[in-house]
């Protein structure tokens, strides 16, 4: 595996490659990330991964400085997966001058759910993804469904800008107890880790109630949030949305069986976890 930090060297290395598949990450790789690499290989060759902790998507007081960085261990995992190139730019490599041009998602998608609780987050995400796509120029790129709203925003961005990159969605990779794998899980203490699957159970409760015909969305959302709060969580949201645009479903949508997804974000101790479940 070649480890490359400069954009110029990356382009030279990938010159002439027409089927490149790409998996962007912020490092601290776990089995969920590695499953993305395997899916990428099914859709293209060579496989390129990136590791870059993107300052633009971290708000004031968030965990940019303490975000887990495990570069050497990440390299070993990627080598075992047969990744061809690891693009690992420094901030100076990727942002040699201040990144004054930004990609801003539409307000109805970028300022709801995660965007409401993390203002500017998706502008940071879409900006770095657009720049990484410009560097790698992949035919396909793989993103996990765990970050459901991010996946939708990137997919819409790619379509509206007519980017020559197909966005592939990977199913959420879970531990045996249901917890969605995340780099931030390492912040959890042992008792918190034992409690953490309650978030997924809350999503399953909402989904099962909806499937059983209980369509009082407001009541279901608040019941699930109240149950988490009783267990010591601090929920930001549990929200039932339409899959197509992440807007709240109308009575007509519910009557017609419009495909839905329930999304959640909640703090357990000092760790903020997100998850979702398609209904």
PDB file of C-alpha atoms in Angstrom:
ATOM      1  CA  UNK A   1       0.000   0.000   0.000  1.00  0.00           C
ATOM      2  CA  UNK A   2       1.270   3.431  -0.947  1.00  0.00           C
ATOM      3  CA  UNK A   3       0.853   6.196   1.628  1.00  0.00           C
ATOM      4  CA  UNK A   4       0.574   9.579  -0.076  1.00  0.00           C
ATOM      5  CA  UNK A   5       0.091  13.003   1.446  1.00  0.00           C
ATOM      6  CA  UNK A   6       0.378  15.406  -1.484  1.00  0.00           C
ATOM      7  CA  UNK A   7      -2.415  16.000  -3.998  1.00  0.00           C
ATOM      8  CA  UNK A   8       0.051  16.138  -6.892  1.00  0.00           C
ATOM      9  CA  UNK A   9       1.597  12.780  -6.018  1.00  0.00           C
ATOM     10  CA  UNK A  10      -1.851  11.249  -5.548  1.00  0.00           C
ATOM     11  CA  UNK A  11      -2.941  12.370  -9.011  1.00  0.00           C
ATOM     12  CA  UNK A  12       0.255  11.025 -10.546  1.00  0.00           C
ATOM     13  CA  UNK A  13      -0.263   7.675  -8.823  1.00  0.00           C
ATOM     14  CA  UNK A  14      -3.879   7.369  -9.979  1.00  0.00           C
ATOM     15  CA  UNK A  15      -3.337   8.731 -13.489  1.00  0.00           C
ATOM     16  CA  UNK A  16      -5.177   6.595 -16.035  1.00  0.00           C
ATOM     17  CA  UNK A  17      -7.249   4.727 -13.443  1.00  0.00           C
ATOM     18  CA  UNK A  18     -10.881   4.714 -14.578  1.00  0.00           C
ATOM     19  CA  UNK A  19     -12.494   2.454 -11.959  1.00  0.00           C
ATOM     20  CA  UNK A  20     -11.131   3.870  -8.715  1.00  0.00           C
ATOM     21  CA  UNK A  21     -13.298   3.248  -5.666  1.00  0.00           C
ATOM     22  CA  UNK A  22     -12.884   5.532  -2.674  1.00  0.00           C
ATOM     23  CA  UNK A  23     -13.616   5.387   1.044  1.00  0.00           C
ATOM     24  CA  UNK A  24     -13.021   8.653   2.930  1.00  0.00           C
ATOM     25  CA  UNK A  25     -12.480   8.329   6.705  1.00  0.00           C
ATOM     26  CA  UNK A  26     -11.214  10.288   9.682  1.00  0.00           C
ATOM     27  CA  UNK A  27      -9.158   7.330  10.851  1.00  0.00           C
ATOM     28  CA  UNK A  28      -9.344   5.357  14.115  1.00  0.00           C
ATOM     29  CA  UNK A  29     -10.566   2.537  11.920  1.00  0.00           C
ATOM     30  CA  UNK A  30     -12.829  -0.232  13.177  1.00  0.00           C
ATOM     31  CA  UNK A  31     -14.578  -3.183  11.563  1.00  0.00           C
ATOM     32  CA  UNK A  32     -17.290  -0.921  10.197  1.00  0.00           C
ATOM     33  CA  UNK A  33     -14.733   1.043   8.198  1.00  0.00           C
ATOM     34  CA  UNK A  34     -13.113  -2.149   6.954  1.00  0.00           C
ATOM     35  CA  UNK A  35     -16.479  -3.423   5.729  1.00  0.00           C
ATOM     36  CA  UNK A  36     -16.660  -0.263   3.599  1.00  0.00           C
ATOM     37  CA  UNK A  37     -13.292  -1.143   2.045  1.00  0.00           C
ATOM     38  CA  UNK A  38     -14.596  -4.613   1.135  1.00  0.00           C
ATOM     39  CA  UNK A  39     -17.740  -3.167  -0.411  1.00  0.00           C
ATOM     40  CA  UNK A  40     -15.645  -0.647  -2.341  1.00  0.00           C
ATOM     41  CA  UNK A  41     -13.618  -3.467  -3.875  1.00  0.00           C
ATOM     42  CA  UNK A  42     -16.807  -5.043  -5.228  1.00  0.00           C
ATOM     43  CA  UNK A  43     -17.574  -1.839  -7.125  1.00  0.00           C
ATOM     44  CA  UNK A  44     -14.180  -0.758  -8.408  1.00  0.00           C
ATOM     45  CA  UNK A  45     -10.428  -1.182  -8.504  1.00  0.00           C
ATOM     46  CA  UNK A  46      -8.095   0.105  -7.191  1.00  0.00           C
ATOM     47  CA  UNK A  47      -9.416   0.917  -3.717  1.00  0.00           C
ATOM     48  CA  UNK A  48      -8.282   4.250  -2.287  1.00  0.00           C
ATOM     49  CA  UNK A  49      -8.878   5.210   1.345  1.00  0.00           C
ATOM     50  CA  UNK A  50      -8.254   8.551   2.957  1.00  0.00           C
ATOM     51  CA  UNK A  51      -7.569   9.536   6.550  1.00  0.00           C
ATOM     52  CA  UNK A  52      -8.102  13.171   7.391  1.00  0.00           C
ATOM     53  CA  UNK A  53      -9.570  14.673  10.562  1.00  0.00           C
ATOM     54  CA  UNK A  54     -11.428  17.584   9.024  1.00  0.00           C
ATOM     55  CA  UNK A  55     -11.347  20.667  11.199  1.00  0.00           C
ATOM     56  CA  UNK A  56     -14.090  22.340   9.133  1.00  0.00           C
ATOM     57  CA  UNK A  57     -16.796  20.000  10.424  1.00  0.00           C
ATOM     58  CA  UNK A  58     -16.037  20.449  14.116  1.00  0.00           C
ATOM     59  CA  UNK A  59     -17.845  23.209  15.954  1.00  0.00           C
ATOM     60  CA  UNK A  60     -16.565  25.257  18.911  1.00  0.00           C
ATOM     61  CA  UNK A  61     -16.161  23.043  21.958  1.00  0.00           C
ATOM     62  CA  UNK A  62     -16.363  19.811  19.961  1.00  0.00           C
ATOM     63  CA  UNK A  63     -13.714  17.103  20.072  1.00  0.00           C
ATOM     64  CA  UNK A  64     -11.373  18.030  17.201  1.00  0.00           C
ATOM     65  CA  UNK A  65      -8.248  18.082  19.365  1.00  0.00           C
ATOM     66  CA  UNK A  66      -9.035  14.873  21.244  1.00  0.00           C
ATOM     67  CA  UNK A  67     -10.571  12.994  18.310  1.00  0.00           C
ATOM     68  CA  UNK A  68      -8.815   9.588  18.371  1.00  0.00           C
ATOM     69  CA  UNK A  69      -5.875   9.391  15.991  1.00  0.00           C
ATOM     70  CA  UNK A  70      -4.420   5.886  15.535  1.00  0.00           C
ATOM     71  CA  UNK A  71      -2.538   6.222  12.279  1.00  0.00           C
ATOM     72  CA  UNK A  72      -0.114   3.307  12.528  1.00  0.00           C
ATOM     73  CA  UNK A  73      -2.806   0.846  13.575  1.00  0.00           C
ATOM     74  CA  UNK A  74      -5.002   2.172  10.757  1.00  0.00           C
ATOM     75  CA  UNK A  75      -2.228   1.590   8.215  1.00  0.00           C
ATOM     76  CA  UNK A  76      -1.858  -2.021   9.315  1.00  0.00           C
ATOM     77  CA  UNK A  77      -5.603  -2.643   8.982  1.00  0.00           C
ATOM     78  CA  UNK A  78      -5.777  -1.088   5.525  1.00  0.00           C
ATOM     79  CA  UNK A  79      -2.782  -3.099   4.335  1.00  0.00           C
ATOM     80  CA  UNK A  80      -4.541  -6.306   5.403  1.00  0.00           C
ATOM     81  CA  UNK A  81      -7.573  -5.244   3.362  1.00  0.00           C
ATOM     82  CA  UNK A  82      -5.442  -4.773   0.265  1.00  0.00           C
ATOM     83  CA  UNK A  83      -6.051  -1.043  -0.093  1.00  0.00           C
ATOM     84  CA  UNK A  84      -3.946   0.311  -2.968  1.00  0.00           C
ATOM     85  CA  UNK A  85      -3.416   3.906  -1.831  1.00  0.00           C
ATOM     86  CA  UNK A  86      -3.928   5.630   1.490  1.00  0.00           C
ATOM     87  CA  UNK A  87      -4.292   9.359   0.968  1.00  0.00           C
ATOM     88  CA  UNK A  88      -3.297  10.922   4.288  1.00  0.00           C
ATOM     89  CA  UNK A  89      -2.868  14.660   3.747  1.00  0.00           C
ATOM     90  CA  UNK A  90      -1.920  17.129   6.439  1.00  0.00           C
ATOM     91  CA  UNK A  91      -4.060  20.226   6.844  1.00  0.00           C
ATOM     92  CA  UNK A  92      -1.431  22.118   4.857  1.00  0.00           C
ATOM     93  CA  UNK A  93      -1.643  19.545   2.063  1.00  0.00           C
ATOM     94  CA  UNK A  94      -5.421  19.677   1.745  1.00  0.00           C
ATOM     95  CA  UNK A  95      -5.918  23.331   2.661  1.00  0.00           C
ATOM     96  CA  UNK A  96      -2.727  25.085   1.491  1.00  0.00           C
ATOM     97  CA  UNK A  97      -4.635  28.347   1.743  1.00  0.00           C
ATOM     98  CA  UNK A  98      -7.727  29.176   3.814  1.00  0.00           C
ATOM     99  CA  UNK A  99     -10.709  27.238   2.453  1.00  0.00           C
ATOM    100  CA  UNK A 100     -12.885  30.271   1.806  1.00  0.00           C
ATOM    101  CA  UNK A 101     -15.075  28.583  -0.812  1.00  0.00           C
ATOM    102  CA  UNK A 102     -17.549  26.262   0.904  1.00  0.00           C
ATOM    103  CA  UNK A 103     -20.313  23.880  -0.172  1.00  0.00           C
ATOM    104  CA  UNK A 104     -23.488  24.626   1.780  1.00  0.00           C
ATOM    105  CA  UNK A 105     -26.356  22.113   1.710  1.00  0.00           C
ATOM    106  CA  UNK A 106     -29.926  23.396   1.300  1.00  0.00           C
ATOM    107  CA  UNK A 107     -31.419  24.540   4.582  1.00  0.00           C
ATOM    108  CA  UNK A 108     -34.285  22.027   4.667  1.00  0.00           C
ATOM    109  CA  UNK A 109     -31.774  19.173   4.626  1.00  0.00           C
ATOM    110  CA  UNK A 110     -28.621  20.685   6.121  1.00  0.00           C
ATOM    111  CA  UNK A 111     -30.137  22.539   9.075  1.00  0.00           C
ATOM    112  CA  UNK A 112     -32.388  19.820  10.458  1.00  0.00           C
ATOM    113  CA  UNK A 113     -31.582  16.894  12.788  1.00  0.00           C
ATOM    114  CA  UNK A 114     -27.768  16.838  13.020  1.00  0.00           C
ATOM    115  CA  UNK A 115     -27.570  20.234  11.339  1.00  0.00           C
ATOM    116  CA  UNK A 116     -29.768  21.760  14.040  1.00  0.00           C
ATOM    117  CA  UNK A 117     -27.587  20.499  16.879  1.00  0.00           C
ATOM    118  CA  UNK A 118     -24.254  20.938  15.073  1.00  0.00           C
ATOM    119  CA  UNK A 119     -24.509  24.198  13.108  1.00  0.00           C
ATOM    120  CA  UNK A 120     -22.139  24.294  10.147  1.00  0.00           C
ATOM    121  CA  UNK A 121     -21.348  20.584  10.430  1.00  0.00           C
ATOM    122  CA  UNK A 122     -22.639  19.611   7.004  1.00  0.00           C
ATOM    123  CA  UNK A 123     -21.002  22.572   5.305  1.00  0.00           C
ATOM    124  CA  UNK A 124     -17.710  21.253   6.652  1.00  0.00           C
ATOM    125  CA  UNK A 125     -18.516  17.718   5.538  1.00  0.00           C
ATOM    126  CA  UNK A 126     -19.627  18.578   2.009  1.00  0.00           C
ATOM    127  CA  UNK A 127     -16.707  20.925   1.488  1.00  0.00           C
ATOM    128  CA  UNK A 128     -14.096  18.339   2.422  1.00  0.00           C
ATOM    129  CA  UNK A 129     -15.845  15.569   0.492  1.00  0.00           C
ATOM    130  CA  UNK A 130     -15.998  17.731  -2.634  1.00  0.00           C
ATOM    131  CA  UNK A 131     -12.299  18.484  -2.265  1.00  0.00           C
ATOM    132  CA  UNK A 132     -11.404  14.837  -1.674  1.00  0.00           C
ATOM    133  CA  UNK A 133     -13.431  13.848  -4.749  1.00  0.00           C
ATOM    134  CA  UNK A 134     -11.496  16.440  -6.750  1.00  0.00           C
ATOM    135  CA  UNK A 135      -8.217  14.940  -5.519  1.00  0.00           C
ATOM    136  CA  UNK A 136      -9.060  11.232  -5.957  1.00  0.00           C
ATOM    137  CA  UNK A 137     -11.515  11.522  -8.875  1.00  0.00           C
ATOM    138  CA  UNK A 138     -13.182   8.216  -8.018  1.00  0.00           C
ATOM    139  CA  UNK A 139     -15.757   6.379 -10.112  1.00  0.00           C
ATOM    140  CA  UNK A 140     -17.511   5.222  -6.944  1.00  0.00           C
ATOM    141  CA  UNK A 141     -17.351   6.274  -3.297  1.00  0.00           C
ATOM    142  CA  UNK A 142     -18.701   4.326  -0.326  1.00  0.00           C
ATOM    143  CA  UNK A 143     -20.406   5.861   2.703  1.00  0.00           C
ATOM    144  CA  UNK A 144     -22.082   4.103   5.626  1.00  0.00           C
ATOM    145  CA  UNK A 145     -25.781   4.343   6.420  1.00  0.00           C
ATOM    146  CA  UNK A 146     -24.985   5.005  10.075  1.00  0.00           C
ATOM    147  CA  UNK A 147     -24.479   8.629   9.066  1.00  0.00           C
ATOM    148  CA  UNK A 148     -27.803   8.590   7.226  1.00  0.00           C
ATOM    149  CA  UNK A 149     -28.252  12.325   6.809  1.00  0.00           C
ATOM    150  CA  UNK A 150     -24.644  12.742   5.687  1.00  0.00           C
ATOM    151  CA  UNK A 151     -25.118   9.983   3.099  1.00  0.00           C
ATOM    152  CA  UNK A 152     -28.216  11.699   1.706  1.00  0.00           C
ATOM    153  CA  UNK A 153     -26.551  15.107   1.561  1.00  0.00           C
ATOM    154  CA  UNK A 154     -23.471  13.761  -0.223  1.00  0.00           C
ATOM    155  CA  UNK A 155     -25.610  11.764  -2.641  1.00  0.00           C
ATOM    156  CA  UNK A 156     -27.688  14.849  -3.470  1.00  0.00           C
ATOM    157  CA  UNK A 157     -24.575  17.007  -3.810  1.00  0.00           C
ATOM    158  CA  UNK A 158     -22.987  14.522  -6.198  1.00  0.00           C
ATOM    159  CA  UNK A 159     -26.136  14.373  -8.314  1.00  0.00           C
ATOM    160  CA  UNK A 160     -26.765  18.134  -8.455  1.00  0.00           C
ATOM    161  CA  UNK A 161     -23.161  18.896  -9.402  1.00  0.00           C
ATOM    162  CA  UNK A 162     -23.195  16.072 -11.976  1.00  0.00           C
ATOM    163  CA  UNK A 163     -20.098  14.585 -10.387  1.00  0.00           C
ATOM    164  CA  UNK A 164     -18.836  11.450 -12.160  1.00  0.00           C
ATOM    165  CA  UNK A 165     -18.851   9.585  -8.840  1.00  0.00           C
ATOM    166  CA  UNK A 166     -21.509   7.044  -7.910  1.00  0.00           C
ATOM    167  CA  UNK A 167     -22.343   7.052  -4.188  1.00  0.00           C
ATOM    168  CA  UNK A 168     -22.674   3.555  -2.711  1.00  0.00           C
ATOM    169  CA  UNK A 169     -24.482   3.091   0.622  1.00  0.00           C
ATOM    170  CA  UNK A 170     -23.178   0.495   3.073  1.00  0.00           C
ATOM    171  CA  UNK A 171     -25.368  -1.008   5.778  1.00  0.00           C
ATOM    172  CA  UNK A 172     -24.588  -0.023   9.358  1.00  0.00           C
ATOM    173  CA  UNK A 173     -22.088  -2.391  10.962  1.00  0.00           C
ATOM    174  CA  UNK A 174     -23.143  -3.358  14.483  1.00  0.00           C
ATOM    175  CA  UNK A 175     -21.664  -5.117  17.467  1.00  0.00           C
ATOM    176  CA  UNK A 176     -23.437  -8.296  18.599  1.00  0.00           C
ATOM    177  CA  UNK A 177     -25.496  -6.299  21.111  1.00  0.00           C
ATOM    178  CA  UNK A 178     -26.723  -3.929  18.408  1.00  0.00           C
ATOM    179  CA  UNK A 179     -24.522  -0.907  19.049  1.00  0.00           C
ATOM    180  CA  UNK A 180     -23.521   0.780  15.793  1.00  0.00           C
ATOM    181  CA  UNK A 181     -19.743   0.826  15.486  1.00  0.00           C
ATOM    182  CA  UNK A 182     -18.281   4.316  15.768  1.00  0.00           C
ATOM    183  CA  UNK A 183     -14.869   5.790  16.462  1.00  0.00           C
ATOM    184  CA  UNK A 184     -16.423   7.723  19.342  1.00  0.00           C
ATOM    185  CA  UNK A 185     -17.469   4.507  21.101  1.00  0.00           C
ATOM    186  CA  UNK A 186     -13.992   4.401  22.595  1.00  0.00           C
ATOM    187  CA  UNK A 187     -14.960   7.377  24.760  1.00  0.00           C
ATOM    188  CA  UNK A 188     -17.511   5.196  26.591  1.00  0.00           C
ATOM    189  CA  UNK A 189     -16.680   3.842  30.043  1.00  0.00           C
ATOM    190  CA  UNK A 190     -17.382   0.148  30.679  1.00  0.00           C
ATOM    191  CA  UNK A 191     -20.808   0.847  32.301  1.00  0.00           C
ATOM    192  CA  UNK A 192     -21.669   3.267  29.489  1.00  0.00           C
ATOM    193  CA  UNK A 193     -20.680   0.710  26.858  1.00  0.00           C
ATOM    194  CA  UNK A 194     -23.036  -1.796  28.501  1.00  0.00           C
ATOM    195  CA  UNK A 195     -25.845   0.782  28.392  1.00  0.00           C
ATOM    196  CA  UNK A 196     -25.139   2.075  24.877  1.00  0.00           C
ATOM    197  CA  UNK A 197     -27.260  -0.518  22.954  1.00  0.00           C
ATOM    198  CA  UNK A 198     -30.352   1.081  24.525  1.00  0.00           C
ATOM    199  CA  UNK A 199     -30.236   3.654  21.719  1.00  0.00           C
ATOM    200  CA  UNK A 200     -30.724   0.955  19.090  1.00  0.00           C
ATOM    201  CA  UNK A 201     -33.447  -0.644  21.194  1.00  0.00           C
ATOM    202  CA  UNK A 202     -35.259   2.702  21.260  1.00  0.00           C
ATOM    203  CA  UNK A 203     -35.157   2.825  17.455  1.00  0.00           C
ATOM    204  CA  UNK A 204     -36.496  -0.720  17.259  1.00  0.00           C
ATOM    205  CA  UNK A 205     -39.315   0.179  19.638  1.00  0.00           C
ATOM    206  CA  UNK A 206     -40.385   3.075  17.418  1.00  0.00           C
ATOM    207  CA  UNK A 207     -40.086   0.991  14.254  1.00  0.00           C
ATOM    208  CA  UNK A 208     -42.081  -1.934  15.672  1.00  0.00           C
ATOM    209  CA  UNK A 209     -44.828   0.386  16.917  1.00  0.00           C
ATOM    210  CA  UNK A 210     -45.052   2.032  13.486  1.00  0.00           C
ATOM    211  CA  UNK A 211     -45.243  -1.343  11.757  1.00  0.00           C
ATOM    212  CA  UNK A 212     -48.012  -2.360  14.156  1.00  0.00           C
ATOM    213  CA  UNK A 213     -50.051   0.610  12.989  1.00  0.00           C
ATOM    214  CA  UNK A 214     -49.391   3.065  15.823  1.00  0.00           C
ATOM    215  CA  UNK A 215     -48.972   6.221  13.769  1.00  0.00           C
ATOM    216  CA  UNK A 216     -48.985   8.963  16.412  1.00  0.00           C
ATOM    217  CA  UNK A 217     -45.490  10.102  15.502  1.00  0.00           C
ATOM    218  CA  UNK A 218     -45.209  12.819  18.141  1.00  0.00           C
ATOM    219  CA  UNK A 219     -46.229  10.422  20.914  1.00  0.00           C
ATOM    220  CA  UNK A 220     -43.833   7.688  19.755  1.00  0.00           C
ATOM    221  CA  UNK A 221     -40.869  10.035  19.431  1.00  0.00           C
ATOM    222  CA  UNK A 222     -41.382  11.521  22.874  1.00  0.00           C
ATOM    223  CA  UNK A 223     -42.063   8.179  24.515  1.00  0.00           C
ATOM    224  CA  UNK A 224     -38.773   6.818  23.189  1.00  0.00           C
ATOM    225  CA  UNK A 225     -36.867   9.942  24.254  1.00  0.00           C
ATOM    226  CA  UNK A 226     -38.445   9.865  27.722  1.00  0.00           C
ATOM    227  CA  UNK A 227     -37.417   6.232  28.190  1.00  0.00           C
ATOM    228  CA  UNK A 228     -33.822   7.063  27.300  1.00  0.00           C
ATOM    229  CA  UNK A 229     -33.846  10.054  29.636  1.00  0.00           C
ATOM    230  CA  UNK A 230     -35.050   7.817  32.486  1.00  0.00           C
ATOM    231  CA  UNK A 231     -31.992   5.623  31.861  1.00  0.00           C
ATOM    232  CA  UNK A 232     -29.636   8.582  32.224  1.00  0.00           C
ATOM    233  CA  UNK A 233     -29.296   9.648  28.601  1.00  0.00           C
ATOM    234  CA  UNK A 234     -29.588  13.198  27.315  1.00  0.00           C
ATOM    235  CA  UNK A 235     -31.431  12.808  23.978  1.00  0.00           C
ATOM    236  CA  UNK A 236     -31.108  15.454  21.273  1.00  0.00           C
ATOM    237  CA  UNK A 237     -33.742  13.880  19.055  1.00  0.00           C
ATOM    238  CA  UNK A 238     -35.542  10.726  18.047  1.00  0.00           C
ATOM    239  CA  UNK A 239     -37.304  11.619  14.850  1.00  0.00           C
ATOM    240  CA  UNK A 240     -39.371   9.767  12.246  1.00  0.00           C
ATOM    241  CA  UNK A 241     -38.710  11.123   8.754  1.00  0.00           C
ATOM    242  CA  UNK A 242     -39.323  10.243   5.129  1.00  0.00           C
ATOM    243  CA  UNK A 243     -36.347   8.447   3.615  1.00  0.00           C
ATOM    244  CA  UNK A 244     -36.549  10.396   0.381  1.00  0.00           C
ATOM    245  CA  UNK A 245     -35.886  13.858   1.825  1.00  0.00           C
ATOM    246  CA  UNK A 246     -35.716  13.519   5.647  1.00  0.00           C
ATOM    247  CA  UNK A 247     -38.784  15.719   6.059  1.00  0.00           C
ATOM    248  CA  UNK A 248     -41.523  14.835   8.590  1.00  0.00           C
ATOM    249  CA  UNK A 249     -44.175  12.607   7.040  1.00  0.00           C
ATOM    250  CA  UNK A 250     -47.692  13.947   6.556  1.00  0.00           C
ATOM    251  CA  UNK A 251     -50.861  11.993   7.348  1.00  0.00           C
ATOM    252  CA  UNK A 252     -51.050  11.253   3.631  1.00  0.00           C
ATOM    253  CA  UNK A 253     -47.508   9.893   3.621  1.00  0.00           C
ATOM    254  CA  UNK A 254     -48.361   7.586   6.511  1.00  0.00           C
ATOM    255  CA  UNK A 255     -51.559   6.406   4.835  1.00  0.00           C
ATOM    256  CA  UNK A 256     -49.716   5.663   1.593  1.00  0.00           C
ATOM    257  CA  UNK A 257     -46.941   3.727   3.287  1.00  0.00           C
ATOM    258  CA  UNK A 258     -44.183   6.142   2.289  1.00  0.00           C
ATOM    259  CA  UNK A 259     -40.786   4.614   3.236  1.00  0.00           C
ATOM    260  CA  UNK A 260     -39.612   6.037   6.550  1.00  0.00           C
ATOM    261  CA  UNK A 261     -36.532   6.116   8.726  1.00  0.00           C
ATOM    262  CA  UNK A 262     -36.221   6.862  12.429  1.00  0.00           C
ATOM    263  CA  UNK A 263     -33.066   8.755  13.403  1.00  0.00           C
ATOM    264  CA  UNK A 264     -31.642   9.406  16.840  1.00  0.00           C
ATOM    265  CA  UNK A 265     -28.876  11.305  18.591  1.00  0.00           C
ATOM    266  CA  UNK A 266     -28.287  11.249  22.323  1.00  0.00           C
ATOM    267  CA  UNK A 267     -25.519  11.824  24.821  1.00  0.00           C
ATOM    268  CA  UNK A 268     -24.505   9.087  27.228  1.00  0.00           C
ATOM    269  CA  UNK A 269     -22.200  10.669  29.758  1.00  0.00           C
ATOM    270  CA  UNK A 270     -19.858  12.814  27.707  1.00  0.00           C
ATOM    271  CA  UNK A 271     -20.250  10.812  24.490  1.00  0.00           C
ATOM    272  CA  UNK A 272     -22.743  11.708  21.775  1.00  0.00           C
ATOM    273  CA  UNK A 273     -24.009   8.726  19.784  1.00  0.00           C
ATOM    274  CA  UNK A 274     -26.126   8.681  16.622  1.00  0.00           C
ATOM    275  CA  UNK A 275     -28.024   5.865  14.958  1.00  0.00           C
ATOM    276  CA  UNK A 276     -30.960   5.203  12.656  1.00  0.00           C
ATOM    277  CA  UNK A 277     -33.238   2.439  11.449  1.00  0.00           C
ATOM    278  CA  UNK A 278     -35.205   2.242   8.239  1.00  0.00           C
ATOM    279  CA  UNK A 279     -38.870   1.364   8.731  1.00  0.00           C
TER     280      UNK A 279
END
